[in-house]
PDB file of C-alpha atoms in Angstrom:
ATOM      1  CA  ASP A   1     104.393 166.195 267.653  1.00  0.00           C
ATOM      2  CA  VAL A   2     102.892 167.049 271.017  1.00  0.00           C
ATOM      3  CA  LYS A   3     100.950 170.210 271.192  1.00  0.00           C
ATOM      4  CA  VAL A   4      99.326 172.775 273.449  1.00  0.00           C
ATOM      5  CA  THR A   5      97.235 175.081 271.352  1.00  0.00           C
ATOM      6  CA  GLN A   6      95.878 178.402 272.415  1.00  0.00           C
ATOM      7  CA  SER A   7      92.863 179.672 270.484  1.00  0.00           C
ATOM      8  CA  SER A   8      94.205 183.116 269.592  1.00  0.00           C
ATOM      9  CA  ARG A   9      97.634 184.682 269.163  1.00  0.00           C
ATOM     10  CA  TYR A  10      96.353 188.241 269.521  1.00  0.00           C
ATOM     11  CA  LEU A  11      93.139 189.609 271.052  1.00  0.00           C
ATOM     12  CA  VAL A  12      91.916 193.178 271.519  1.00  0.00           C
ATOM     13  CA  LYS A  13      88.971 193.613 273.865  1.00  0.00           C
ATOM     14  CA  ARG A  14      87.172 196.551 275.448  1.00  0.00           C
ATOM     15  CA  THR A  15      87.100 197.298 279.153  1.00  0.00           C
ATOM     16  CA  GLY A  16      84.236 195.493 280.799  1.00  0.00           C
ATOM     17  CA  GLU A  17      83.923 192.706 278.170  1.00  0.00           C
ATOM     18  CA  LYS A  18      83.869 189.082 279.228  1.00  0.00           C
ATOM     19  CA  VAL A  19      86.859 187.396 277.617  1.00  0.00           C
ATOM     20  CA  PHE A  20      87.454 183.688 277.039  1.00  0.00           C
ATOM     21  CA  LEU A  21      90.910 182.262 276.393  1.00  0.00           C
ATOM     22  CA  GLU A  22      90.905 178.650 275.316  1.00  0.00           C
ATOM     23  CA  CYS A  23      93.670 176.072 275.591  1.00  0.00           C
ATOM     24  CA  VAL A  24      93.690 172.479 274.267  1.00  0.00           C
ATOM     25  CA  GLN A  25      96.382 169.862 274.785  1.00  0.00           C
ATOM     26  CA  ASP A  26      96.714 166.512 272.994  1.00  0.00           C
ATOM     27  CA  MET A  27      98.993 164.724 275.464  1.00  0.00           C
ATOM     28  CA  ASP A  28      96.344 163.436 277.891  1.00  0.00           C
ATOM     29  CA  HIS A  29      97.947 165.444 280.684  1.00  0.00           C
ATOM     30  CA  GLU A  30      96.260 165.673 284.001  1.00  0.00           C
ATOM     31  CA  ASN A  31      97.715 169.067 284.941  1.00  0.00           C
ATOM     32  CA  MET A  32      96.954 172.299 283.121  1.00  0.00           C
ATOM     33  CA  PHE A  33      98.021 175.849 283.976  1.00  0.00           C
ATOM     34  CA  TRP A  34      97.356 179.439 283.110  1.00  0.00           C
ATOM     35  CA  TYR A  35     100.045 182.047 283.512  1.00  0.00           C
ATOM     36  CA  ARG A  36     100.393 185.670 282.660  1.00  0.00           C
ATOM     37  CA  GLN A  37     103.745 187.046 281.628  1.00  0.00           C
ATOM     38  CA  ASP A  38     104.749 190.671 282.073  1.00  0.00           C
ATOM     39  CA  PRO A  39     108.176 192.268 281.587  1.00  0.00           C
ATOM     40  CA  GLY A  40     110.298 192.001 284.746  1.00  0.00           C
ATOM     41  CA  LEU A  41     107.723 189.876 286.535  1.00  0.00           C
ATOM     42  CA  GLY A  42     108.317 186.514 284.854  1.00  0.00           C
ATOM     43  CA  LEU A  43     105.540 183.940 284.709  1.00  0.00           C
ATOM     44  CA  ARG A  44     102.893 184.346 287.368  1.00  0.00           C
ATOM     45  CA  LEU A  45     100.468 181.545 287.964  1.00  0.00           C
ATOM     46  CA  ILE A  46      96.802 182.471 287.720  1.00  0.00           C
ATOM     47  CA  TYR A  47      95.079 179.083 288.136  1.00  0.00           C
ATOM     48  CA  PHE A  48      95.894 175.440 287.699  1.00  0.00           C
ATOM     49  CA  SER A  49      93.902 172.249 287.380  1.00  0.00           C
ATOM     50  CA  TYR A  50      94.936 168.759 288.209  1.00  0.00           C
ATOM     51  CA  ASP A  51      91.842 166.989 286.978  1.00  0.00           C
ATOM     52  CA  VAL A  52      88.560 167.581 285.187  1.00  0.00           C
ATOM     53  CA  LYS A  53      86.380 170.041 287.083  1.00  0.00           C
ATOM     54  CA  MET A  54      89.131 170.555 289.626  1.00  0.00           C
ATOM     55  CA  LYS A  55      90.925 173.897 290.027  1.00  0.00           C
ATOM     56  CA  GLU A  56      93.300 175.576 292.377  1.00  0.00           C
ATOM     57  CA  LYS A  57      94.071 179.243 292.718  1.00  0.00           C
ATOM     58  CA  GLY A  58      97.563 180.355 291.803  1.00  0.00           C
ATOM     59  CA  ASP A  59      99.317 183.486 292.954  1.00  0.00           C
ATOM     60  CA  ILE A  60      97.169 186.093 291.093  1.00  0.00           C
ATOM     61  CA  PRO A  61      93.619 184.670 290.670  1.00  0.00           C
ATOM     62  CA  GLU A  62      91.739 187.985 291.213  1.00  0.00           C
ATOM     63  CA  GLY A  63      89.671 189.020 288.251  1.00  0.00           C
ATOM     64  CA  TYR A  64      89.955 185.605 286.605  1.00  0.00           C
ATOM     65  CA  SER A  65      88.091 182.303 286.660  1.00  0.00           C
ATOM     66  CA  VAL A  66      88.686 178.998 284.905  1.00  0.00           C
ATOM     67  CA  SER A  67      86.757 176.011 283.562  1.00  0.00           C
ATOM     68  CA  ARG A  68      87.842 172.480 282.860  1.00  0.00           C
ATOM     69  CA  GLU A  69      84.904 170.420 281.636  1.00  0.00           C
ATOM     70  CA  LYS A  70      87.091 168.060 279.582  1.00  0.00           C
ATOM     71  CA  LYS A  71      90.582 166.760 280.254  1.00  0.00           C
ATOM     72  CA  GLU A  72      92.083 168.237 277.154  1.00  0.00           C
ATOM     73  CA  ARG A  73      90.619 171.720 277.496  1.00  0.00           C
ATOM     74  CA  PHE A  74      91.271 174.476 280.043  1.00  0.00           C
ATOM     75  CA  SER A  75      89.605 177.872 279.663  1.00  0.00           C
ATOM     76  CA  LEU A  76      90.582 181.158 281.283  1.00  0.00           C
ATOM     77  CA  ILE A  77      87.782 183.680 281.770  1.00  0.00           C
ATOM     78  CA  LEU A  78      88.149 187.341 282.417  1.00  0.00           C
ATOM     79  CA  GLU A  79      84.718 188.207 283.887  1.00  0.00           C
ATOM     80  CA  SER A  80      85.054 191.952 283.222  1.00  0.00           C
ATOM     81  CA  ALA A  81      88.240 192.842 281.390  1.00  0.00           C
ATOM     82  CA  SER A  82      90.272 195.770 282.709  1.00  0.00           C
ATOM     83  CA  THR A  83      93.274 197.565 281.244  1.00  0.00           C
ATOM     84  CA  ASN A  84      95.576 196.097 283.877  1.00  0.00           C
ATOM     85  CA  GLN A  85      94.821 192.670 282.469  1.00  0.00           C
ATOM     86  CA  THR A  86      96.617 193.593 279.248  1.00  0.00           C
ATOM     87  CA  SER A  87      99.330 190.975 279.099  1.00  0.00           C
ATOM     88  CA  MET A  88     100.692 187.810 277.512  1.00  0.00           C
ATOM     89  CA  TYR A  89      98.810 184.725 278.639  1.00  0.00           C
ATOM     90  CA  LEU A  90     100.430 181.348 278.519  1.00  0.00           C
ATOM     91  CA  CYS A  91      98.768 177.977 278.918  1.00  0.00           C
ATOM     92  CA  ALA A  92     100.792 174.849 279.923  1.00  0.00           C
ATOM     93  CA  SER A  93     100.156 171.242 280.575  1.00  0.00           C
ATOM     94  CA  SER A  94     102.101 168.488 282.317  1.00  0.00           C
ATOM     95  CA  SER A  95     101.882 165.072 283.779  1.00  0.00           C
ATOM     96  CA  PRO A  96     101.582 164.856 287.584  1.00  0.00           C
ATOM     97  CA  GLY A  97     104.812 165.417 289.507  1.00  0.00           C
ATOM     98  CA  GLY A  98     106.977 168.487 289.837  1.00  0.00           C
ATOM     99  CA  ALA A  99     109.946 167.165 287.799  1.00  0.00           C
ATOM    100  CA  THR A 100     107.872 166.475 284.673  1.00  0.00           C
ATOM    101  CA  GLU A 101     108.229 168.691 281.668  1.00  0.00           C
ATOM    102  CA  ALA A 102     105.726 171.518 281.237  1.00  0.00           C
ATOM    103  CA  PHE A 103     104.588 172.061 277.674  1.00  0.00           C
ATOM    104  CA  PHE A 104     103.492 175.521 276.737  1.00  0.00           C
ATOM    105  CA  GLY A 105     101.237 176.992 274.103  1.00  0.00           C
ATOM    106  CA  GLN A 106     102.454 179.830 271.933  1.00  0.00           C
ATOM    107  CA  GLY A 107     100.734 182.481 274.074  1.00  0.00           C
ATOM    108  CA  THR A 108      97.874 184.924 273.600  1.00  0.00           C
ATOM    109  CA  ARG A 109      98.707 188.601 273.594  1.00  0.00           C
ATOM    110  CA  LEU A 110      95.647 190.273 275.058  1.00  0.00           C
ATOM    111  CA  THR A 111      95.180 194.029 274.878  1.00  0.00           C
ATOM    112  CA  VAL A 112      92.311 195.579 276.803  1.00  0.00           C
ATOM    113  CA  VAL A 113      91.395 199.100 275.642  1.00  0.00           C
TER     114      VAL A 113
ATOM    115  CA  THR B   1     104.538 181.073 297.568  1.00  0.00           C
ATOM    116  CA  GLN B   2     108.088 179.934 297.119  1.00  0.00           C
ATOM    117  CA  LEU B   3     110.159 182.535 295.281  1.00  0.00           C
ATOM    118  CA  LEU B   4     112.923 182.002 292.800  1.00  0.00           C
ATOM    119  CA  GLU B   5     115.205 184.959 292.202  1.00  0.00           C
ATOM    120  CA  GLN B   6     117.078 185.044 288.925  1.00  0.00           C
ATOM    121  CA  SER B   7     120.086 187.192 288.200  1.00  0.00           C
ATOM    122  CA  PRO B   8     120.997 189.081 286.200  1.00  0.00           C
ATOM    123  CA  GLN B   9     117.653 190.193 284.797  1.00  0.00           C
ATOM    124  CA  PHE B  10     119.334 191.404 281.561  1.00  0.00           C
ATOM    125  CA  LEU B  11     122.515 190.259 279.876  1.00  0.00           C
ATOM    126  CA  SER B  12     123.888 191.669 276.634  1.00  0.00           C
ATOM    127  CA  ILE B  13     127.113 190.118 275.383  1.00  0.00           C
ATOM    128  CA  GLN B  14     129.186 189.587 272.224  1.00  0.00           C
ATOM    129  CA  GLU B  15     129.353 186.317 270.387  1.00  0.00           C
ATOM    130  CA  GLY B  16     132.033 184.067 271.819  1.00  0.00           C
ATOM    131  CA  GLU B  17     131.784 185.287 275.423  1.00  0.00           C
ATOM    132  CA  ASN B  18     130.924 183.086 278.360  1.00  0.00           C
ATOM    133  CA  LEU B  19     128.114 183.860 280.780  1.00  0.00           C
ATOM    134  CA  THR B  20     126.425 182.517 283.889  1.00  0.00           C
ATOM    135  CA  VAL B  21     122.804 182.935 284.998  1.00  0.00           C
ATOM    136  CA  TYR B  22     121.801 182.287 288.590  1.00  0.00           C
ATOM    137  CA  CYS B  23     118.602 181.048 290.183  1.00  0.00           C
ATOM    138  CA  ASN B  24     118.369 181.355 293.952  1.00  0.00           C
ATOM    139  CA  SER B  25     115.773 180.605 296.591  1.00  0.00           C
ATOM    140  CA  SER B  26     115.469 180.356 300.366  1.00  0.00           C
ATOM    141  CA  SER B  27     113.343 177.268 299.850  1.00  0.00           C
ATOM    142  CA  VAL B  28     114.358 173.728 299.119  1.00  0.00           C
ATOM    143  CA  PHE B  29     113.099 172.213 295.853  1.00  0.00           C
ATOM    144  CA  SER B  30     112.949 168.527 294.915  1.00  0.00           C
ATOM    145  CA  SER B  31     113.823 169.423 291.332  1.00  0.00           C
ATOM    146  CA  LEU B  32     114.677 172.419 289.264  1.00  0.00           C
ATOM    147  CA  GLN B  33     114.275 172.994 285.582  1.00  0.00           C
ATOM    148  CA  TRP B  34     115.572 175.511 283.074  1.00  0.00           C
ATOM    149  CA  TYR B  35     113.495 176.696 280.151  1.00  0.00           C
ATOM    150  CA  ARG B  36     114.266 178.923 277.175  1.00  0.00           C
ATOM    151  CA  GLN B  37     111.659 181.147 275.549  1.00  0.00           C
ATOM    152  CA  GLU B  38     112.091 182.741 272.165  1.00  0.00           C
ATOM    153  CA  PRO B  39     110.049 185.761 271.038  1.00  0.00           C
ATOM    154  CA  GLY B  40     106.493 184.843 270.124  1.00  0.00           C
ATOM    155  CA  GLU B  41     106.723 181.333 271.504  1.00  0.00           C
ATOM    156  CA  GLY B  42     106.128 179.557 274.800  1.00  0.00           C
ATOM    157  CA  PRO B  43     108.985 178.371 276.995  1.00  0.00           C
ATOM    158  CA  VAL B  44     110.658 175.058 276.103  1.00  0.00           C
ATOM    159  CA  LEU B  45     112.427 172.732 278.539  1.00  0.00           C
ATOM    160  CA  LEU B  46     116.210 172.611 278.413  1.00  0.00           C
ATOM    161  CA  VAL B  47     117.091 170.436 281.394  1.00  0.00           C
ATOM    162  CA  THR B  48     115.846 168.991 284.706  1.00  0.00           C
ATOM    163  CA  VAL B  49     118.131 168.583 287.711  1.00  0.00           C
ATOM    164  CA  VAL B  50     116.972 166.533 290.682  1.00  0.00           C
ATOM    165  CA  THR B  51     119.979 165.686 292.846  1.00  0.00           C
ATOM    166  CA  GLY B  52     121.875 168.173 295.084  1.00  0.00           C
ATOM    167  CA  GLY B  53     125.234 168.917 293.486  1.00  0.00           C
ATOM    168  CA  GLU B  54     124.188 167.523 290.115  1.00  0.00           C
ATOM    169  CA  VAL B  55     125.845 168.900 286.985  1.00  0.00           C
ATOM    170  CA  LYS B  56     124.375 168.363 283.542  1.00  0.00           C
ATOM    171  CA  LYS B  57     125.876 169.390 280.226  1.00  0.00           C
ATOM    172  CA  LEU B  58     123.960 170.092 277.036  1.00  0.00           C
ATOM    173  CA  LYS B  59     126.518 170.945 274.375  1.00  0.00           C
ATOM    174  CA  ARG B  60     127.802 174.434 275.353  1.00  0.00           C
ATOM    175  CA  LEU B  61     125.346 174.737 278.301  1.00  0.00           C
ATOM    176  CA  THR B  62     126.250 173.533 281.738  1.00  0.00           C
ATOM    177  CA  PHE B  63     123.581 173.320 284.489  1.00  0.00           C
ATOM    178  CA  GLN B  64     124.269 172.885 288.185  1.00  0.00           C
ATOM    179  CA  PHE B  65     121.945 172.241 291.098  1.00  0.00           C
ATOM    180  CA  GLY B  66     123.204 173.457 294.475  1.00  0.00           C
ATOM    181  CA  ASP B  67     124.119 170.976 297.173  1.00  0.00           C
ATOM    182  CA  ALA B  68     121.282 172.216 299.341  1.00  0.00           C
ATOM    183  CA  ARG B  69     118.805 172.157 296.388  1.00  0.00           C
ATOM    184  CA  LYS B  70     118.048 175.827 296.890  1.00  0.00           C
ATOM    185  CA  ASP B  71     119.861 177.281 293.918  1.00  0.00           C
ATOM    186  CA  SER B  72     121.009 176.548 290.419  1.00  0.00           C
ATOM    187  CA  SER B  73     123.186 178.034 287.711  1.00  0.00           C
ATOM    188  CA  LEU B  74     123.272 177.963 283.926  1.00  0.00           C
ATOM    189  CA  HIS B  75     126.668 178.558 282.279  1.00  0.00           C
ATOM    190  CA  ILE B  76     126.959 179.090 278.546  1.00  0.00           C
ATOM    191  CA  THR B  77     130.374 178.783 276.905  1.00  0.00           C
ATOM    192  CA  ALA B  78     131.145 180.677 273.706  1.00  0.00           C
ATOM    193  CA  ALA B  79     127.705 182.179 273.374  1.00  0.00           C
ATOM    194  CA  GLN B  80     126.171 182.396 269.916  1.00  0.00           C
ATOM    195  CA  PRO B  81     123.382 184.650 268.556  1.00  0.00           C
ATOM    196  CA  GLY B  82     121.091 181.567 268.534  1.00  0.00           C
ATOM    197  CA  ASP B  83     121.342 181.474 272.325  1.00  0.00           C
ATOM    198  CA  THR B  84     119.396 184.765 272.491  1.00  0.00           C
ATOM    199  CA  GLY B  85     116.189 184.404 274.428  1.00  0.00           C
ATOM    200  CA  LEU B  86     114.543 184.485 277.853  1.00  0.00           C
ATOM    201  CA  TYR B  87     115.878 181.901 280.274  1.00  0.00           C
ATOM    202  CA  LEU B  88     113.603 180.769 283.093  1.00  0.00           C
ATOM    203  CA  CYS B  89     114.213 178.517 286.055  1.00  0.00           C
ATOM    204  CA  LYS B  90     111.420 176.569 287.524  1.00  0.00           C
ATOM    205  CA  GLY B  91     111.307 174.831 290.917  1.00  0.00           C
ATOM    206  CA  ALA B  92     109.065 172.052 292.026  1.00  0.00           C
ATOM    207  CA  GLY B  93     108.396 170.220 295.263  1.00  0.00           C
ATOM    208  CA  GLY B  94     108.352 171.396 298.825  1.00  0.00           C
ATOM    209  CA  THR B  95     105.421 173.674 299.615  1.00  0.00           C
ATOM    210  CA  SER B  96     104.843 174.426 295.961  1.00  0.00           C
ATOM    211  CA  TYR B  97     103.260 171.019 295.332  1.00  0.00           C
ATOM    212  CA  GLY B  98     101.078 171.115 292.304  1.00  0.00           C
ATOM    213  CA  LYS B  99     102.282 174.558 291.277  1.00  0.00           C
ATOM    214  CA  LEU B 100     105.038 175.423 288.909  1.00  0.00           C
ATOM    215  CA  THR B 101     107.114 178.202 290.482  1.00  0.00           C
ATOM    216  CA  PHE B 102     109.116 180.208 287.991  1.00  0.00           C
ATOM    217  CA  GLY B 103     111.799 182.791 288.391  1.00  0.00           C
ATOM    218  CA  GLN B 104     111.289 186.161 286.758  1.00  0.00           C
ATOM    219  CA  GLY B 105     113.678 185.293 283.920  1.00  0.00           C
ATOM    220  CA  THR B 106     116.948 186.482 282.400  1.00  0.00           C
ATOM    221  CA  ILE B 107     116.829 188.128 279.019  1.00  0.00           C
ATOM    222  CA  LEU B 108     119.989 187.192 277.077  1.00  0.00           C
ATOM    223  CA  THR B 109     121.038 188.978 273.942  1.00  0.00           C
ATOM    224  CA  VAL B 110     124.088 187.760 272.086  1.00  0.00           C
ATOM    225  CA  HIS B 111     125.331 190.172 269.444  1.00  0.00           C
ATOM    226  CA  PRO B 112     127.175 188.881 266.340  1.00  0.00           C
TER     227      PRO B 112
END
């Protein structure tokens, strides 16, 4: 059974903390993505990576950074968490090509207080 | 950024009714996908359409890709409570190369 696994289902962090969200996939996919999901706004792309050590900004990269040191792992970093970063974060992976299926993790519900 | 507009944003219906969800854009996509997301889970792929005018059926679900490859629709016949969830369309190709462009989603609730 193919899997994308996010390290936490729920996280509560304080304003100003550095937050790491981890994502691991076991399908040897080249592409990995981080989204945030907010009511009425759908899925908004934060960053994506098409290879190890490669990254591209998505639509809302401000306040976030990413790291991809190994093919199977893609980390999202909130350098200094703020309350407006409270959201559901979803990681996805896919093979190259737009028509390929994207596989998602179960999501991390992050609350910044 | 290529935008996908979904409508309606919310849909609340009774079991047995039919419904249609729309996904529209001013941009051309090489393919379009529909995903369904249940509470507490990530989205899961339902179908991929790649040819303008293409129609695909998945049991009670019918998916259509517009002739100009700018829009798509999802029609559900005789909806059931198990169809409840968030439906998302995703476009690929064109200027969105490398990115996965999603619509904002349609929340469907089917009441028994």
